[in-house]
PDB file of N, CA, C and O and ligand atoms in Angstrom:
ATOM      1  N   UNK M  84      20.391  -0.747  63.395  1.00  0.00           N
ATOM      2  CA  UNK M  84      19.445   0.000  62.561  1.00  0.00           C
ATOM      3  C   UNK M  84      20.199   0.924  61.605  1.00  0.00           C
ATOM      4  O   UNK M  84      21.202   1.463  62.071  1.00  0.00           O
ATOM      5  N   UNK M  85      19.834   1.214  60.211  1.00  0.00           N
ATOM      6  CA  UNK M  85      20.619   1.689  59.625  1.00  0.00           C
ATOM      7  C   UNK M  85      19.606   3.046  59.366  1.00  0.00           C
ATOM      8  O   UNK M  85      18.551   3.233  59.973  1.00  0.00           O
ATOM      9  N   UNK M  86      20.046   3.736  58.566  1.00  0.00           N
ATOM     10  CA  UNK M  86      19.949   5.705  58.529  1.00  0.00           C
ATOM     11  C   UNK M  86      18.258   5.417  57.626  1.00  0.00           C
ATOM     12  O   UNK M  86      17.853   4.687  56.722  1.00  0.00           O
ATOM     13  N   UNK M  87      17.777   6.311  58.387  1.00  0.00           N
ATOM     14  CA  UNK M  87      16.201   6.375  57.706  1.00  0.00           C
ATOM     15  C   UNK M  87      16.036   7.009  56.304  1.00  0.00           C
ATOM     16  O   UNK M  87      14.966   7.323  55.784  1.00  0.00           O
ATOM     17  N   UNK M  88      17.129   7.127  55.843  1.00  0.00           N
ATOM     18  CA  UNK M  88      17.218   7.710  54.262  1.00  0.00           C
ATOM     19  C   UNK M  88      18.087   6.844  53.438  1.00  0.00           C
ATOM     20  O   UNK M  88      18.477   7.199  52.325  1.00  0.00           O
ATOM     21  N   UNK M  89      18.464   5.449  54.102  1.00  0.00           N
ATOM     22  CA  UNK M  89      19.459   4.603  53.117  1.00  0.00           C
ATOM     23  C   UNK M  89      18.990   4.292  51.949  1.00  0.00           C
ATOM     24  O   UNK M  89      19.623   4.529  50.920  1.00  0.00           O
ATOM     25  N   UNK M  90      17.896   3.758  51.962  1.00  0.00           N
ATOM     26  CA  UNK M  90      17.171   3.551  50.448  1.00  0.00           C
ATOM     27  C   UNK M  90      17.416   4.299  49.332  1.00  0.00           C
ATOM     28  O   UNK M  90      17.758   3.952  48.202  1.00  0.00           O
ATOM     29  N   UNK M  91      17.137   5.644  49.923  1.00  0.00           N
ATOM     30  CA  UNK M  91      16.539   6.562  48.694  1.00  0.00           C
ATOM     31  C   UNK M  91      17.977   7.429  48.891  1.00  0.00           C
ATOM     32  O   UNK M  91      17.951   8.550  48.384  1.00  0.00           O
ATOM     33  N   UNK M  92      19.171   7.054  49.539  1.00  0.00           N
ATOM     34  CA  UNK M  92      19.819   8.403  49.508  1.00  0.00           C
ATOM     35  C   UNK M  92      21.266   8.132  48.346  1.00  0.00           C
ATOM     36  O   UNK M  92      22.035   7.171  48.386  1.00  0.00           O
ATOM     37  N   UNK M  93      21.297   9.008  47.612  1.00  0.00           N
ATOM     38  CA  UNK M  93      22.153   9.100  46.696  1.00  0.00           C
ATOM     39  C   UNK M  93      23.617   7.860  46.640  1.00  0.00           C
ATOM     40  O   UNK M  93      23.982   7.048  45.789  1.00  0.00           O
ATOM     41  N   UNK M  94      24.049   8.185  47.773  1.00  0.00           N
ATOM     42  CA  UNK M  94      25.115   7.739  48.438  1.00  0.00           C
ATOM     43  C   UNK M  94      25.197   6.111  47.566  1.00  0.00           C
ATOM     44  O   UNK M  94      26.198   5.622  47.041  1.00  0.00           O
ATOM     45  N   UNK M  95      24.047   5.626  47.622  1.00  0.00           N
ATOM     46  CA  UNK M  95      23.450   3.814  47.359  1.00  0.00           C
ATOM     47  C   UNK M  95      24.285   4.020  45.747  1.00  0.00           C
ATOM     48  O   UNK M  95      25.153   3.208  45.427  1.00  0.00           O
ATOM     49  N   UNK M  96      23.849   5.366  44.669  1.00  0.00           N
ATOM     50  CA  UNK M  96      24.067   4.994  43.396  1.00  0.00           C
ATOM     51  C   UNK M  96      25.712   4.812  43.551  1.00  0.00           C
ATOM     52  O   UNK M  96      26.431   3.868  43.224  1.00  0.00           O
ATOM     53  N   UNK M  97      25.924   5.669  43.972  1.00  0.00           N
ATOM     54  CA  UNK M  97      27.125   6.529  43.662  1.00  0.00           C
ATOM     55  C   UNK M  97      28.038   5.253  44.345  1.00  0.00           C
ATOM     56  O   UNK M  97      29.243   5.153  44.112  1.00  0.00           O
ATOM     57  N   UNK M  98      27.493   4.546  44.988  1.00  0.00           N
ATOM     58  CA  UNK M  98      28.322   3.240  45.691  1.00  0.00           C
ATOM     59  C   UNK M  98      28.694   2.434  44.340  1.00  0.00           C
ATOM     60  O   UNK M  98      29.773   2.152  43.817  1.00  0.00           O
ATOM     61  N   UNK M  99      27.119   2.137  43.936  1.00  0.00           N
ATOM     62  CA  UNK M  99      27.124   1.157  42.559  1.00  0.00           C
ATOM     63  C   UNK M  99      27.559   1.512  41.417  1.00  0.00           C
ATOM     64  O   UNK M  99      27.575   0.612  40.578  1.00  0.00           O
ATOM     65  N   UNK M 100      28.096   3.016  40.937  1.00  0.00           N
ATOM     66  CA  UNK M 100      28.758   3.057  39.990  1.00  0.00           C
ATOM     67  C   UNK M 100      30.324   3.011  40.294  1.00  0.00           C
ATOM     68  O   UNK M 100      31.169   2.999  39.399  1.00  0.00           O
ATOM     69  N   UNK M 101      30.666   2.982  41.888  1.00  0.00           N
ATOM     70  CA  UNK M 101      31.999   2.761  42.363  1.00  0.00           C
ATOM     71  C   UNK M 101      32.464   3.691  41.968  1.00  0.00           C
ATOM     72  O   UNK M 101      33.524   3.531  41.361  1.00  0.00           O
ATOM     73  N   UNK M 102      31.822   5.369  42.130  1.00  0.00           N
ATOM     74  CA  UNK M 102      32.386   6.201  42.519  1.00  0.00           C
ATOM     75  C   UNK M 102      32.897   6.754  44.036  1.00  0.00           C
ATOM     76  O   UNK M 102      33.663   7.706  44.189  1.00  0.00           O
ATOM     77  N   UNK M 103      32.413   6.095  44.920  1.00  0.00           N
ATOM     78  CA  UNK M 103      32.643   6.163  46.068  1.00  0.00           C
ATOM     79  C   UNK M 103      32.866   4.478  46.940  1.00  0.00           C
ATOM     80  O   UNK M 103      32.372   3.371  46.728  1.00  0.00           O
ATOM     81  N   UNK M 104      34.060   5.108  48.177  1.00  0.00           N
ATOM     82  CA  UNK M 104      33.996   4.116  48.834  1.00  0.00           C
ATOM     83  C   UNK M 104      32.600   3.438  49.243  1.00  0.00           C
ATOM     84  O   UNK M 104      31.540   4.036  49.056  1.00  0.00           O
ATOM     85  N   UNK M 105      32.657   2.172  49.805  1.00  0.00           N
ATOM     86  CA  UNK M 105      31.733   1.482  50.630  1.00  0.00           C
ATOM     87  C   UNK M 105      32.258   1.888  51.728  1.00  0.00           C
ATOM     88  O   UNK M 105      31.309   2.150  52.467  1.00  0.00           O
ATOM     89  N   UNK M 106      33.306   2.107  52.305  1.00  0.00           N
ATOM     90  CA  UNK M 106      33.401   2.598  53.770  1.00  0.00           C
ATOM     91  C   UNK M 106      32.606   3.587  54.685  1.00  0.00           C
ATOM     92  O   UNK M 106      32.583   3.670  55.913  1.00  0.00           O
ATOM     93  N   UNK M 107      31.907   4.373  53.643  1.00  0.00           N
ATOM     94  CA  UNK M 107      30.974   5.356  54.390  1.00  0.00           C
ATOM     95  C   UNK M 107      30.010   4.781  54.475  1.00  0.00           C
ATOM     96  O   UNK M 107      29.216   5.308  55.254  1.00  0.00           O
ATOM     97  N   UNK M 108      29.487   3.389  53.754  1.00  0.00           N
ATOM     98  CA  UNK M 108      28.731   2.854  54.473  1.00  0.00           C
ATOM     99  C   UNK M 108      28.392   2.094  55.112  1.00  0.00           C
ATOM    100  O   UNK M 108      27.212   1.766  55.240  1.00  0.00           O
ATOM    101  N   UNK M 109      29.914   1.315  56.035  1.00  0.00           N
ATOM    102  CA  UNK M 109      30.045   0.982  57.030  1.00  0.00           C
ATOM    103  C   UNK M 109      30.231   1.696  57.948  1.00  0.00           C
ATOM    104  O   UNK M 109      29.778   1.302  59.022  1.00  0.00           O
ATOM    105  N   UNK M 110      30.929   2.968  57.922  1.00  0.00           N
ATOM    106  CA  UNK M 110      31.119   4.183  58.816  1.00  0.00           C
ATOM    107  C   UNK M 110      30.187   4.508  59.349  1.00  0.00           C
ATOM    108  O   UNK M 110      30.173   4.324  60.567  1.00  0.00           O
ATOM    109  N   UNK M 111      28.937   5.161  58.673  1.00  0.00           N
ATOM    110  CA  UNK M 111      28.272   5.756  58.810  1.00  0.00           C
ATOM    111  C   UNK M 111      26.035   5.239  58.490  1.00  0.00           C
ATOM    112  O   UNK M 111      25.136   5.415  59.313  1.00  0.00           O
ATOM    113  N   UNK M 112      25.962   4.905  57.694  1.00  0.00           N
ATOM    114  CA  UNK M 112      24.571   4.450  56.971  1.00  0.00           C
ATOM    115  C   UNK M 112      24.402   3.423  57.558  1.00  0.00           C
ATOM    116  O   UNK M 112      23.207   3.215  57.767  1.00  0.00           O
ATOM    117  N   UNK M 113      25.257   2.446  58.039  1.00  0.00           N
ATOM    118  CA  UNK M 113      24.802   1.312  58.294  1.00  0.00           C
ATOM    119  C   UNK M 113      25.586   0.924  59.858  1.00  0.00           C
ATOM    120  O   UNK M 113      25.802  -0.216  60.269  1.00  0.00           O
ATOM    121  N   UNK M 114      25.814   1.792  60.331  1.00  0.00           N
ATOM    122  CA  UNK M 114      26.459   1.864  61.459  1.00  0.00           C
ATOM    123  C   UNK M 114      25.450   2.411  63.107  1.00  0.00           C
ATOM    124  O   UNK M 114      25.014   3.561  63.166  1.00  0.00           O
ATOM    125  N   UNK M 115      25.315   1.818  63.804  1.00  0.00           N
ATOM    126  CA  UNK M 115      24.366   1.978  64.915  1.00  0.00           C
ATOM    127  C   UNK M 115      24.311   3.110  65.195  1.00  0.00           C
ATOM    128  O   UNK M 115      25.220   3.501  65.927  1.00  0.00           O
ATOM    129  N   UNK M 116      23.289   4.104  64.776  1.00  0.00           N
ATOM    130  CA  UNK M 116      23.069   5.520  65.118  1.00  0.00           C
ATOM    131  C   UNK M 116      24.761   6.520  65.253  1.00  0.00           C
ATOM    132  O   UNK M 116      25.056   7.414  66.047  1.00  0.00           O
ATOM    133  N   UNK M 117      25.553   5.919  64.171  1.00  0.00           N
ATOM    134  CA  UNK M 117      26.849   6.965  63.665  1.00  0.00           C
ATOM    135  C   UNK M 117      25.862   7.423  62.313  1.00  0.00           C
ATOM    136  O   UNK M 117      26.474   8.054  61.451  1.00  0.00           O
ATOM    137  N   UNK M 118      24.598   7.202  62.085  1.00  0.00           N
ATOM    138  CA  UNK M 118      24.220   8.042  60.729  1.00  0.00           C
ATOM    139  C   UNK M 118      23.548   9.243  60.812  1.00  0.00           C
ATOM    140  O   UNK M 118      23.219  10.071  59.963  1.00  0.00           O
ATOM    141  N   UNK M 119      23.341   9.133  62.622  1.00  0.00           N
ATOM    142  CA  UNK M 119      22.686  10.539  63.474  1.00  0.00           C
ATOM    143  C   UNK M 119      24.068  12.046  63.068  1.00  0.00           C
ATOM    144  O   UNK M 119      23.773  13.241  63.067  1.00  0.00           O
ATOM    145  N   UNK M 120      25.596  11.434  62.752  1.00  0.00           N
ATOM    146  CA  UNK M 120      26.456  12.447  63.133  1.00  0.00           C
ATOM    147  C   UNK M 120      26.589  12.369  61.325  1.00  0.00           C
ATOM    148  O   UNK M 120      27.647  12.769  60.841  1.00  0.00           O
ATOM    149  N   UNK M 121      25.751  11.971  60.607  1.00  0.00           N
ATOM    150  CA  UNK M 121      25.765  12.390  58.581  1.00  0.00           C
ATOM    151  C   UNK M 121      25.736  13.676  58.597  1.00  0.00           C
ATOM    152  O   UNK M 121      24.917  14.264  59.303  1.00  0.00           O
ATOM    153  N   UNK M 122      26.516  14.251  57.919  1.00  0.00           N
ATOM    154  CA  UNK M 122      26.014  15.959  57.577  1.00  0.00           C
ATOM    155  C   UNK M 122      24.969  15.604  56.393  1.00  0.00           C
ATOM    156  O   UNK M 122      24.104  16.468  56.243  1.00  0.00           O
ATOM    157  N   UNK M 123      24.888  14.442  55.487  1.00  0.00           N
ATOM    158  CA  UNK M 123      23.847  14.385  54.693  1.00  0.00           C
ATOM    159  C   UNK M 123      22.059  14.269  55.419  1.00  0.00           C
ATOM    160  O   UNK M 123      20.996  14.782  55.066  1.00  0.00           O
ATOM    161  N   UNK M 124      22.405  13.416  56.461  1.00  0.00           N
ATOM    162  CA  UNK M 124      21.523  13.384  57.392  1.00  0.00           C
ATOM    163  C   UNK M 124      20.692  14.224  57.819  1.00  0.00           C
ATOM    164  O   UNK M 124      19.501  14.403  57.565  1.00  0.00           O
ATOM    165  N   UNK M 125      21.708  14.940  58.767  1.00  0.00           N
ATOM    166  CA  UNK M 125      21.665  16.541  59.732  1.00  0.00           C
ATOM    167  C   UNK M 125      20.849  17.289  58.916  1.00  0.00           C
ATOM    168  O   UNK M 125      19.842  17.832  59.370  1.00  0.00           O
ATOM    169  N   UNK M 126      21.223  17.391  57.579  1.00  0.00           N
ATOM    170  CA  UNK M 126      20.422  18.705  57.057  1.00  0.00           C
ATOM    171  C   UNK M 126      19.206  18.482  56.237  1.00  0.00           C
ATOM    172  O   UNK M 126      18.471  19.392  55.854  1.00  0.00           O
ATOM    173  N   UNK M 127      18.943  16.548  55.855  1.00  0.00           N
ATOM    174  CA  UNK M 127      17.970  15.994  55.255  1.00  0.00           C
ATOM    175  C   UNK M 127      17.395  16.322  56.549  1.00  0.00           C
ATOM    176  O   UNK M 127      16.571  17.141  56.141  1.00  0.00           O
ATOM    177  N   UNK M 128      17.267  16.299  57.457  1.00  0.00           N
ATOM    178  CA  UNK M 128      16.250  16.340  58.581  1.00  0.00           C
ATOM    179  C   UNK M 128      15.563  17.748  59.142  1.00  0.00           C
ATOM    180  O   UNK M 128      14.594  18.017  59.851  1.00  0.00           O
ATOM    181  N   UNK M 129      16.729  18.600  58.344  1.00  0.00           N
ATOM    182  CA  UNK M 129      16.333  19.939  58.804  1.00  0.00           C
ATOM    183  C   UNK M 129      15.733  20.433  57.500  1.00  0.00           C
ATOM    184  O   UNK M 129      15.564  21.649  57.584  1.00  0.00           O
ATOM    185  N   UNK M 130      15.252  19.827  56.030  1.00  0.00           N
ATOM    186  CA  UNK M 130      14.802  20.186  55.019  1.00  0.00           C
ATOM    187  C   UNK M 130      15.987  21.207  54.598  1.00  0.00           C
ATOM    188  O   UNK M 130      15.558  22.060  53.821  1.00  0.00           O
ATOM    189  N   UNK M 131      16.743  21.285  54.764  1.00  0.00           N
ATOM    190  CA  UNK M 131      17.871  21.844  54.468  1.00  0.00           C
ATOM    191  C   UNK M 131      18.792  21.209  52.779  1.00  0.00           C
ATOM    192  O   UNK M 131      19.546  20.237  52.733  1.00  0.00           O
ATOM    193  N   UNK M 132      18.267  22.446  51.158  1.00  0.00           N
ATOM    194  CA  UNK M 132      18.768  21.442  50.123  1.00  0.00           C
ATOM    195  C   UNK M 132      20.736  21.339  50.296  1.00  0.00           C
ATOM    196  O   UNK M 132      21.498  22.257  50.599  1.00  0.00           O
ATOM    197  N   UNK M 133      21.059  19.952  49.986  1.00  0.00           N
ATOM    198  CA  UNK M 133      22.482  19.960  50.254  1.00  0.00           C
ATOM    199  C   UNK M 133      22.906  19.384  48.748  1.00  0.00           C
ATOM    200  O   UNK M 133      22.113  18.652  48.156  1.00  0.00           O
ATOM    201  N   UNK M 134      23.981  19.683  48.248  1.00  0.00           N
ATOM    202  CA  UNK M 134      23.931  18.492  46.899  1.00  0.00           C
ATOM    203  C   UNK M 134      24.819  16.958  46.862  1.00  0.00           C
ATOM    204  O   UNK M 134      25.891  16.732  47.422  1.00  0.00           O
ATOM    205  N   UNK M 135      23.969  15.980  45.988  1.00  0.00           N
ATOM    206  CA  UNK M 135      24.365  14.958  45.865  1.00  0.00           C
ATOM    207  C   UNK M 135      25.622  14.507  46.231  1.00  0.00           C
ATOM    208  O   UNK M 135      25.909  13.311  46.288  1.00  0.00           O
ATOM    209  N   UNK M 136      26.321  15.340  46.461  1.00  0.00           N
ATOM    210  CA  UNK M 136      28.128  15.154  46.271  1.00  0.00           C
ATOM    211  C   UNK M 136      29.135  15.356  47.504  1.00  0.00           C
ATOM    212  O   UNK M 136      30.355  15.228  47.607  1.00  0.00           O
ATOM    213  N   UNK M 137      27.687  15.881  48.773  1.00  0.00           N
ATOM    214  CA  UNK M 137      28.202  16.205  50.005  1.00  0.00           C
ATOM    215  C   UNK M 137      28.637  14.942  50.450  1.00  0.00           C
ATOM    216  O   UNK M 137      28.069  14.084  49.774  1.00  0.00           O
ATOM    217  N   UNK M 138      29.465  14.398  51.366  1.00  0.00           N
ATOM    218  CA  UNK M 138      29.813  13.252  51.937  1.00  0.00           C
ATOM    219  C   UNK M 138      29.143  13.220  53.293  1.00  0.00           C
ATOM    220  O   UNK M 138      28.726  14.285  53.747  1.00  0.00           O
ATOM    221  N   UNK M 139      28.985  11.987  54.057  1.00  0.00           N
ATOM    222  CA  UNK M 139      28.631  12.058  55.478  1.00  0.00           C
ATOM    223  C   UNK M 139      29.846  12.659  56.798  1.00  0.00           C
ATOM    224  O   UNK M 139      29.743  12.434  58.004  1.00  0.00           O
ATOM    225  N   UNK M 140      30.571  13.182  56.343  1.00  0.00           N
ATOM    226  CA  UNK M 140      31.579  13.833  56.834  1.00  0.00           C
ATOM    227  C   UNK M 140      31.534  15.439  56.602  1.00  0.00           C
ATOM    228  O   UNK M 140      32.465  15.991  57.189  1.00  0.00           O
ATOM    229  N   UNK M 141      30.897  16.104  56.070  1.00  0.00           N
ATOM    230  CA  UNK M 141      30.511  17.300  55.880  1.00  0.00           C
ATOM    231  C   UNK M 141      31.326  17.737  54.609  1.00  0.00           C
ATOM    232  O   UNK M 141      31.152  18.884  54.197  1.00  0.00           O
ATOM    233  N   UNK M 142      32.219  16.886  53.948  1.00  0.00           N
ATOM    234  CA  UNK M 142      33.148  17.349  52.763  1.00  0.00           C
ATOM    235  C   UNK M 142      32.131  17.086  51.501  1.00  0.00           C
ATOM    236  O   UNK M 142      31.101  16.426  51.372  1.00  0.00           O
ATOM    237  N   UNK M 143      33.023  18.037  50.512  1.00  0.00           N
ATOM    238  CA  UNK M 143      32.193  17.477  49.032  1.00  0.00           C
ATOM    239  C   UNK M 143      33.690  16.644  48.218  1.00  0.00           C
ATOM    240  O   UNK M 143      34.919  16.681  48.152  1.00  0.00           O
ATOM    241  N   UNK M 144      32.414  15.896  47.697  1.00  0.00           N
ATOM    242  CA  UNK M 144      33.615  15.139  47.221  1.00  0.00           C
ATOM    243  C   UNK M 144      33.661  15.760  45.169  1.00  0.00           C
ATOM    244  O   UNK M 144      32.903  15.154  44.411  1.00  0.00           O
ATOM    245  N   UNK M 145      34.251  16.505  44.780  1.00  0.00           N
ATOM    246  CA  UNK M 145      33.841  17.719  43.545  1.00  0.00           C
ATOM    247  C   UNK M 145      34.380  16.345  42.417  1.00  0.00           C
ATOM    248  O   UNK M 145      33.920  16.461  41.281  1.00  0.00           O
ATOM    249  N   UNK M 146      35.187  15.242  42.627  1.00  0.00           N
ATOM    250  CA  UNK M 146      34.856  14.237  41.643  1.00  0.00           C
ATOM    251  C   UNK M 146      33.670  13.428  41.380  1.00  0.00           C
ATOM    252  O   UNK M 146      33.635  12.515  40.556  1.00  0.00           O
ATOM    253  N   UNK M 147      32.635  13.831  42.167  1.00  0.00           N
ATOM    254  CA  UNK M 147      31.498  13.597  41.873  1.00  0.00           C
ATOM    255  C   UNK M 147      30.819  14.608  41.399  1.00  0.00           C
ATOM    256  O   UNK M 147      30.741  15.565  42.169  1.00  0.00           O
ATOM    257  N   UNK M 148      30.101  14.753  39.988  1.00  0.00           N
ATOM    258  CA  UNK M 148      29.353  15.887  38.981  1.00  0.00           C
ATOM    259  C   UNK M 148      28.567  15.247  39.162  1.00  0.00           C
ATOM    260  O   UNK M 148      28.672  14.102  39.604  1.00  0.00           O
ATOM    261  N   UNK M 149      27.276  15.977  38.785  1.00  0.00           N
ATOM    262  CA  UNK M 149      26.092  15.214  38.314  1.00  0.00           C
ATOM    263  C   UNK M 149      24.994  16.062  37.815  1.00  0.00           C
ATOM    264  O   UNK M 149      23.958  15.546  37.396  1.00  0.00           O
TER     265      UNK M 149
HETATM  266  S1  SF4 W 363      25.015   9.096  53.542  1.00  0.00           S
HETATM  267 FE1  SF4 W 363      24.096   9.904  55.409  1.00  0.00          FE
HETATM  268  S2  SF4 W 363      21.980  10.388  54.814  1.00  0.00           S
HETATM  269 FE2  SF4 W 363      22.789   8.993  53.294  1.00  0.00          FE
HETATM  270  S3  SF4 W 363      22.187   6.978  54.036  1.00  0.00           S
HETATM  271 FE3  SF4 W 363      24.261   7.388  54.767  1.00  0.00          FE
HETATM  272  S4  SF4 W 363      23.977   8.196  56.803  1.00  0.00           S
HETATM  273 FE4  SF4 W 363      22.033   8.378  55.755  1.00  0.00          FE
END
């Protein structure tokens, strides 16, 4: 089962403009409940605003603007 926000979560563009690895979303988004330990996750769930650029590792990645 993959992360209940894969669709809609940023992560998808930012794949397709190949600003970011695909590894986070084998790591993590599409990985058997490893998308429970997303800091994008964690705080989408707590309504908590985080920005686009946070990683599922709790880092920002600041070559991503937007
Ligand atoms: S980056 Fe995190 S919140 Fe976004 S789809 Fe992947 S696991 Fe879910």
């Amino acid at each position: 089962m993959s992360c209940p926000w894969y669709s809609i979560c940023p992560s998808r563009r930012f794949e397709r403009e190949g600003r970011i690895d695909r590894s986070w979303k084998r790591g993590y988004c599409r990985t058997m409940d490893n998308w429970r330990n997303c800091q994008r996750y964690q705080l989408e769930e707590k309504g908590i605003p985080h920005p686009d650029n946070l990683l599922p590792d709790g880092k920002i990645d600041e070559s991503i603007r937007e």
